[in-house]
Short mmCIF file of C-alpha atoms and ligand atoms in Angstrom, two decimals:
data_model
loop_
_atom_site.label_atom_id
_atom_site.label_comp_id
_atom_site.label_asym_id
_atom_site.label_seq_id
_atom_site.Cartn_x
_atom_site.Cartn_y
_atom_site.Cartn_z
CA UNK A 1 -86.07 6.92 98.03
CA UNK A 2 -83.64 6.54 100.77
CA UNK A 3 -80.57 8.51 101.49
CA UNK A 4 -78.77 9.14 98.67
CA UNK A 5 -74.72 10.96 98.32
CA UNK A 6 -76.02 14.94 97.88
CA UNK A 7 -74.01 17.41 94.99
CA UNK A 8 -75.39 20.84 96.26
CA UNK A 9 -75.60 23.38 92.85
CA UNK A 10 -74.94 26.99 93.42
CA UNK A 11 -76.13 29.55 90.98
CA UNK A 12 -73.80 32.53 91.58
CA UNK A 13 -75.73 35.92 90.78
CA UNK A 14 -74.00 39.36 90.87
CA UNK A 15 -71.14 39.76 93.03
CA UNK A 16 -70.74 35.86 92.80
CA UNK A 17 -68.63 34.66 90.09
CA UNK A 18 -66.50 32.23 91.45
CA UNK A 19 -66.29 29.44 94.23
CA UNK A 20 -62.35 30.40 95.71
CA UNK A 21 -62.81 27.64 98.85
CA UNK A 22 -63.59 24.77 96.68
CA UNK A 23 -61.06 22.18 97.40
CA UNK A 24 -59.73 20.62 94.02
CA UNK A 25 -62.10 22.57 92.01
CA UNK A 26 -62.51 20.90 88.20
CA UNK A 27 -64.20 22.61 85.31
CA UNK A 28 -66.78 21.13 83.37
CA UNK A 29 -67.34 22.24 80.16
CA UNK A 30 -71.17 20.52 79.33
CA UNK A 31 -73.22 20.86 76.41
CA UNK A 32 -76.88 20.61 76.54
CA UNK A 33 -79.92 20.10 74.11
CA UNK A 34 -80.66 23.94 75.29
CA UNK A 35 -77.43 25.18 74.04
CA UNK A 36 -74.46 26.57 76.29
CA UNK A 37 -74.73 27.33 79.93
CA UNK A 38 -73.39 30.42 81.21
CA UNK A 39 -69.77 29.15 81.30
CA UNK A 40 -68.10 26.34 83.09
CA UNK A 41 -69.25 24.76 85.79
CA UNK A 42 -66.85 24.63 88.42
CA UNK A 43 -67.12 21.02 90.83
CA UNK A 44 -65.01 20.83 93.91
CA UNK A 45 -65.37 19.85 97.06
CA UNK A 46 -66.57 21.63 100.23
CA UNK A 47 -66.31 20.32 103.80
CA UNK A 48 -66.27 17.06 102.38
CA UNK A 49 -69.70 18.05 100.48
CA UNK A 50 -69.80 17.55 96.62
CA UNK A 51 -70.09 20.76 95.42
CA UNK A 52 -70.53 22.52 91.63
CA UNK A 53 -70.99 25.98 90.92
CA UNK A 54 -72.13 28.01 87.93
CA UNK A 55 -71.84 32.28 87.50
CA UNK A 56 -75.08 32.77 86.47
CA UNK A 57 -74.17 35.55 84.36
CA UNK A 58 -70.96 34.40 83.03
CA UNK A 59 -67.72 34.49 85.08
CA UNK A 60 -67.16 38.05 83.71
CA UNK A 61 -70.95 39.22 83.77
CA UNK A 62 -71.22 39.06 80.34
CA UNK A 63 -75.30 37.71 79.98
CA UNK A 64 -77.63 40.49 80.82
CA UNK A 65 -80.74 38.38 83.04
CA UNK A 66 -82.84 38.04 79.64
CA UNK A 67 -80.03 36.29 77.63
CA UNK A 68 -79.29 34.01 80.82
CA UNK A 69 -79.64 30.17 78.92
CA UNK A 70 -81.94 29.26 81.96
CA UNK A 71 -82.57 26.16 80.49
CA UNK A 72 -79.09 24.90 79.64
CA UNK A 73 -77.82 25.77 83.00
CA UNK A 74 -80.36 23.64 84.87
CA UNK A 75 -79.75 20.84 82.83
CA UNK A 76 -76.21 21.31 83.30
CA UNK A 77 -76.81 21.40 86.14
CA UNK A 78 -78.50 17.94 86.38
CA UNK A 79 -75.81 16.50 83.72
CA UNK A 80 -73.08 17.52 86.49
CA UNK A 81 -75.42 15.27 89.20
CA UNK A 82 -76.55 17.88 91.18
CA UNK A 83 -79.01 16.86 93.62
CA UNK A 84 -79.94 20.17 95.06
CA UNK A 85 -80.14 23.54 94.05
CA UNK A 86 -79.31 27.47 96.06
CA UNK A 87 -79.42 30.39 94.38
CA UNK A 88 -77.32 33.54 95.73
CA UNK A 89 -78.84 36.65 93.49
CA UNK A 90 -78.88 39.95 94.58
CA UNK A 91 -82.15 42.40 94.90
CA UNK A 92 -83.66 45.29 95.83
CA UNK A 93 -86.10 45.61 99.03
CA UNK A 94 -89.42 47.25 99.75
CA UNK A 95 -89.33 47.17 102.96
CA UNK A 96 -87.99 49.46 105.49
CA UNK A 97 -86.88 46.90 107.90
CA UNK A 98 -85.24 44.97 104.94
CA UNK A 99 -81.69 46.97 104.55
CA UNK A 100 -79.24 46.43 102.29
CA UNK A 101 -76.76 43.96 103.79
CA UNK A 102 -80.04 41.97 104.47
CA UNK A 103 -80.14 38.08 103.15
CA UNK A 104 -84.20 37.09 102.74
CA UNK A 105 -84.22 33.74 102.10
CA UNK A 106 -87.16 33.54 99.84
CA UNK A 107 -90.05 31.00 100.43
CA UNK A 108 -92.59 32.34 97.25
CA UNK A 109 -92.24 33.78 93.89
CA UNK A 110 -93.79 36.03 91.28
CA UNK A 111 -93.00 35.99 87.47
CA UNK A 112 -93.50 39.04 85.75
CA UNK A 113 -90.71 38.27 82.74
CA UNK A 114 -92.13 37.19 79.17
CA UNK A 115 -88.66 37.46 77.32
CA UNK A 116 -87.69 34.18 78.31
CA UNK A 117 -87.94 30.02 77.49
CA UNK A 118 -89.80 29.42 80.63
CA UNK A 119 -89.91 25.23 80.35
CA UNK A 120 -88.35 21.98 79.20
CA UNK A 121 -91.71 20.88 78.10
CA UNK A 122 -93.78 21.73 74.95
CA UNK A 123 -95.65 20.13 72.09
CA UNK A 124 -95.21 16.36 71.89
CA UNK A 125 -94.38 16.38 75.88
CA UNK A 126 -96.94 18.39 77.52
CA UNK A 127 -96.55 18.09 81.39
CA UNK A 128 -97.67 20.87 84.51
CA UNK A 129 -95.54 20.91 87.39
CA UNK A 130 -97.54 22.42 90.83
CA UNK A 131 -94.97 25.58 91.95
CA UNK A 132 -97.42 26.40 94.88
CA UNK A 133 -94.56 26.06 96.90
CA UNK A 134 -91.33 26.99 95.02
CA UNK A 135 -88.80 26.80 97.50
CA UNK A 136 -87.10 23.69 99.12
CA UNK A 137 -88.37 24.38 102.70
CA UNK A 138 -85.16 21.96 104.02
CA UNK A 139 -82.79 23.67 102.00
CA UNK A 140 -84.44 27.06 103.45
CA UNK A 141 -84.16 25.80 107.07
CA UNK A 142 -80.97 25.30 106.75
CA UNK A 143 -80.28 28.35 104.74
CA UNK A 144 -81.62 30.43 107.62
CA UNK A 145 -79.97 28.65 110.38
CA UNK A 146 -76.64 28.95 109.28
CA UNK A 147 -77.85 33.07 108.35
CA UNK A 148 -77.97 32.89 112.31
CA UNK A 149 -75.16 31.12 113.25
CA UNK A 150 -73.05 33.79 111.36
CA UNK A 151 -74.94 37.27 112.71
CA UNK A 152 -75.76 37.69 108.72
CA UNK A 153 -78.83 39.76 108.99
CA UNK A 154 -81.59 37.35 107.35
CA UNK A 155 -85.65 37.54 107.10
CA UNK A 156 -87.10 33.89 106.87
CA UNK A 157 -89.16 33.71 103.98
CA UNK A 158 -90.08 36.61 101.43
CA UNK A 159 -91.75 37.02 97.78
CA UNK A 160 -89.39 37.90 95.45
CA UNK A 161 -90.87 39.29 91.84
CA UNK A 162 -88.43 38.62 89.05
CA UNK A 163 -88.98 41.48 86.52
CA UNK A 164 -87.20 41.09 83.01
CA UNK A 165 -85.01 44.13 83.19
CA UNK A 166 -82.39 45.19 82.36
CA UNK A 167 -84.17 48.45 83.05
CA UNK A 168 -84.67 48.90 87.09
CA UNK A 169 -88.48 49.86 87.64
CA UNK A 170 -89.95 52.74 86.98
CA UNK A 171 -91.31 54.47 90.85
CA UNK A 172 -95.06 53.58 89.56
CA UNK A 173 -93.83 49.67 89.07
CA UNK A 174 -91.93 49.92 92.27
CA UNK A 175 -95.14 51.19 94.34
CA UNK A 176 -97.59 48.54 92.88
CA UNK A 177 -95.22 45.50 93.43
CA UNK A 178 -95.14 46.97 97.04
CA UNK A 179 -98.97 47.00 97.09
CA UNK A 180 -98.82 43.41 96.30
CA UNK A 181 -96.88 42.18 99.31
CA UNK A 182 -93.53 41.97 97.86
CA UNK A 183 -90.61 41.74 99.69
CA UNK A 184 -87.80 41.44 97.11
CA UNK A 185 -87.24 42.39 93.28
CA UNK A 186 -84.60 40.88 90.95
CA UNK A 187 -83.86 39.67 87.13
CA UNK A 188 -83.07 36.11 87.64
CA UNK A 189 -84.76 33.77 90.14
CA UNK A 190 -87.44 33.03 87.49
CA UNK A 191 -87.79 31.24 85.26
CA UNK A 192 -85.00 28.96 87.00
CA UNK A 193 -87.08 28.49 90.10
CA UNK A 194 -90.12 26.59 87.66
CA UNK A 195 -87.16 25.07 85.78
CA UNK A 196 -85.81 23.36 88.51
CA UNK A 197 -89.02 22.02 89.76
CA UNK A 198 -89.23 20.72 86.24
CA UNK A 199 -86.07 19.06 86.61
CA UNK A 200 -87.02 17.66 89.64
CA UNK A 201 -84.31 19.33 91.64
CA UNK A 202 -85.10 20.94 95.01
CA UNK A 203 -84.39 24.88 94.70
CA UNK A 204 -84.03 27.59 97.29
CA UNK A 205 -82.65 31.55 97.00
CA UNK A 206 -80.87 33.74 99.07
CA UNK A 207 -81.67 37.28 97.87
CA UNK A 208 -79.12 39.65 99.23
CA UNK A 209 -80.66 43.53 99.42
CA UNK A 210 -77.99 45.91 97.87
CA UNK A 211 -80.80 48.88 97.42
CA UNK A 212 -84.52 49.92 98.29
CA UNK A 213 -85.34 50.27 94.54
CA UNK A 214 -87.35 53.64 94.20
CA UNK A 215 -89.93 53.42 96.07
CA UNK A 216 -88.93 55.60 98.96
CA UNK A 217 -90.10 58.89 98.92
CA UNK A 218 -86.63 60.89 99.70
CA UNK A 219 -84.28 58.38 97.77
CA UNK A 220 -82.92 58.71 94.45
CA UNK A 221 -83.03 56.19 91.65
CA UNK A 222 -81.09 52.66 92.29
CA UNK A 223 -77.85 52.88 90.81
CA UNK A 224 -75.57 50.11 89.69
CA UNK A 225 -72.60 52.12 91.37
CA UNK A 226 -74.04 51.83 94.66
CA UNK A 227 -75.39 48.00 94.35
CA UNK A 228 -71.70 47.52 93.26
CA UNK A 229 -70.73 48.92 96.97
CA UNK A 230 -72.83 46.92 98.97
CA UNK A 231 -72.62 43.82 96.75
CA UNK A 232 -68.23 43.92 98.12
CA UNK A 233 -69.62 43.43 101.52
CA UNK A 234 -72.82 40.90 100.54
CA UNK A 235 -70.34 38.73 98.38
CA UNK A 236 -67.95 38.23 101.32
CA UNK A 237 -71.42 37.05 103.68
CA UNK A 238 -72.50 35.14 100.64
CA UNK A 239 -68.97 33.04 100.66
CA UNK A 240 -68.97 32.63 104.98
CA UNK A 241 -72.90 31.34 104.41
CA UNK A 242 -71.61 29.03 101.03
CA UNK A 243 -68.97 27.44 103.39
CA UNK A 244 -71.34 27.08 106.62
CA UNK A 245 -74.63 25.81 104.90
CA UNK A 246 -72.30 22.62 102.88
CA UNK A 247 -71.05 20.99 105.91
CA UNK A 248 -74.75 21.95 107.42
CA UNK A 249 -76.96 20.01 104.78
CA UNK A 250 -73.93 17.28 104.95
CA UNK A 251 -72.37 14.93 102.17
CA UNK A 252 -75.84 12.70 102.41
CA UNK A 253 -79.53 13.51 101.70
CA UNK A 254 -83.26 12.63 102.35
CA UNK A 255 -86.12 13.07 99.64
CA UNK A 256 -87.41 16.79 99.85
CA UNK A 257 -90.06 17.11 102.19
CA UNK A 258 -92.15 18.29 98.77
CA UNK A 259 -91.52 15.08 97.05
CA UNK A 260 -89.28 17.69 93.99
CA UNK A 261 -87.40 14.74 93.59
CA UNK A 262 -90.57 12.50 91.83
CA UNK A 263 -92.34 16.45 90.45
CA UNK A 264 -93.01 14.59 87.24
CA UNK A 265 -94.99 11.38 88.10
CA UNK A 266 -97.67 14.35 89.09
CA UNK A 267 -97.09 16.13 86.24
CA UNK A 268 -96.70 14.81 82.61
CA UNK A 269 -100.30 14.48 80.52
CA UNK A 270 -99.19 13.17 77.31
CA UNK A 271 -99.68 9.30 77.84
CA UNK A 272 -96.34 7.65 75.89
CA UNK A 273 -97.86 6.80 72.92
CA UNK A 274 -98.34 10.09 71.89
CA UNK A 275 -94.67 11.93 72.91
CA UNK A 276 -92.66 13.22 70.26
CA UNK A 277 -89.06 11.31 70.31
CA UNK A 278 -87.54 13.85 69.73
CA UNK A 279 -88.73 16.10 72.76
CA UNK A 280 -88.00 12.99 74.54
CA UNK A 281 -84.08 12.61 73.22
CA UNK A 282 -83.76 16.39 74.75
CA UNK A 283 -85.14 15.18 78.11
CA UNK A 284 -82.69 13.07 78.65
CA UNK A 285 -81.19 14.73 81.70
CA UNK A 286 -83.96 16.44 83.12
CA UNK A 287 -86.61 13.65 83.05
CA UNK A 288 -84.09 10.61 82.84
CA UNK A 289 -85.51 9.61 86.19
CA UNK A 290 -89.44 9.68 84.95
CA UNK A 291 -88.73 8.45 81.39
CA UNK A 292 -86.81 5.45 82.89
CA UNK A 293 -89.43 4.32 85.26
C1 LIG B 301 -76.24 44.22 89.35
S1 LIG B 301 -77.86 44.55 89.85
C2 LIG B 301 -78.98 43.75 88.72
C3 LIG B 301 -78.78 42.29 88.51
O1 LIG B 301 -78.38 41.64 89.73
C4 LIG B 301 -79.27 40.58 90.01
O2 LIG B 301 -78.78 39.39 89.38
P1 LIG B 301 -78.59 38.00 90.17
O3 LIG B 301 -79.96 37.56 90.59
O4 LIG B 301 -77.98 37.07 89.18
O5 LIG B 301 -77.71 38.32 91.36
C5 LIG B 301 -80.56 41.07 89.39
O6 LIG B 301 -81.50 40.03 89.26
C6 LIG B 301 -80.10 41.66 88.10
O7 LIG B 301 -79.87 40.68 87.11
N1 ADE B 302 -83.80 47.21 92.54
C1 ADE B 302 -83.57 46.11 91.82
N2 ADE B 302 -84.44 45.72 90.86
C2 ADE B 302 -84.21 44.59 90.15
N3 ADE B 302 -83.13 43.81 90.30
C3 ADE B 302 -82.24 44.16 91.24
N4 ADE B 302 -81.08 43.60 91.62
C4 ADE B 302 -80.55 44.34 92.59
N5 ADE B 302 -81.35 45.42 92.86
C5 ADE B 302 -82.41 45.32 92.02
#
């Protein structure tokens, strides 16, 4: 694949519910075999950079992280042309050094939700994308360098555990996810991150810390009050980063160095013979590129 005109996709988490420096912003209102995305996208242009954005949880944070339509808003997504994918979510931190303010741009994940449609594929279309490596590292890179170029305090790389909520952890949960070597916790980076590797759409996240969940010893319990407070001063680094990292990555792109972009010709098992049409009629948009080979 050479270079190719680049539509960068921004999942807006908490805090982020709208894209004000898009220049002629347009709404599109998509449909998908999935069912409704969160609301409208939103597709403007930054810098000169295609750009379409989507409140994750509605533009008035109406979806609670289990009722999120993961799966519609990817393939909206990938209706709208979006050729790469940031996520801007906020999270808690277990580490001291990690403060909230701090943006970790996560490089690994780990799913601990159930209560949620966690692929595209299924009977009659059985495929196994590898997430060994989740994150874009380009779209990382650049995430990171433009962290720096703006004094946003930033940690390069990170696990983030996505826990179903809405409940925040309890301080036994909070200790043992420590014990595994997690950085970050949040409600929403998964199942989207395996969804857009399904998609075949390069993904990265910025997780911005607004709380220390409960794990430290003297600290109460997080409260959405107090994520509210920092999230003010996180959404207004979240915007300055937005409008940096566009003109950054640029209106043209390369191939991810992690080959996203052809996920499925590694992936699908059922030989075409055996697919079930109608699976295949839904996968229109997310495997148009595989199923038209
Ligand atoms: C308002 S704190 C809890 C909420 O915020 C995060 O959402 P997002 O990733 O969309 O910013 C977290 O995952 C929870 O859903
Ligand atoms: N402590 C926390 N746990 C889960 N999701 C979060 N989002 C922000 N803070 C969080």
């Amino acid at each position: 694949m050479t270079e190719q005109q680049r539509v960068l996709g921004f999942f807006g988490g908490s805090g982020v519910y709208s894209m004000d420096a898009l220049e002629n912003p347009q709404r599109l209102e998509i449909d998908t075999p999935w069912g409704q995305p969160s609301d409208a996208l939103v597709k403007g242009k930054l810098s000169g950079v295609d750009v379409v954005f989507l409140a994750r949880h509605g533009a008035g944070h109406t979806l609670p992280p289990s009722n999120v339509n993961y799966r519609a808003n990817v393939d909206a997504m990938k209706r709208a042309g979006v050729t790469d994918l940031v996520s801007v979510s906020a999270c808690g931190s277990f580490r001291d050094e990690l403060a909230p303010g701090t943006f970790v741009i996560v490089d690994q994940f780990i799913d601990r939700t159930s209560a949620r449609e966690k692929s595209f594929f299924g009977p009659g279309f059985v495929a196994h994308v590898s997430m060994a490596d989740p994150v874009c590292p380009a779209l990382a890179f650049a995430l990171a360098t433009s962290c720096a170029a703006l004094d946003i305090p930033h940690q390069r790389g990170g696990t983030y555990i996505c826990i179903d909520g809405p409940h925040f952890s309890s301080r036994a949960e909070s200790h043992l996810y420590r014990s595994w070597g997690c950085d970050v916790i949040g409600m929403t980076n998964m199942p989207e991150a395996k969804l857009a590797r399904e998609a075949e759409l390069p993904y990265a996240s910025v997780a911005m810390v607004t709380d220390y969940d409960c794990w430290r010893e003297h600290d109460g319990p997080v409260e959405v009050g107090l994520i509210l407070e920092t999230l003010k001063q996180n959404t207004a680094n979240a915007a300055r980063l937005i409008a940096d990292l566009a003109p950054r990555l640029g209106a043209t792109r390369r191939p991810s160095p992690l080959g996203v972009e052809t996920a499925l010709d590694m992936a699908v098992i059922t030989p075409p013979e055996a697919r079930d049409p109608e699976i295949m009629k839904k996968l229109d948009a997310v495997a148009g590129r595989f199923l038209k080979r």
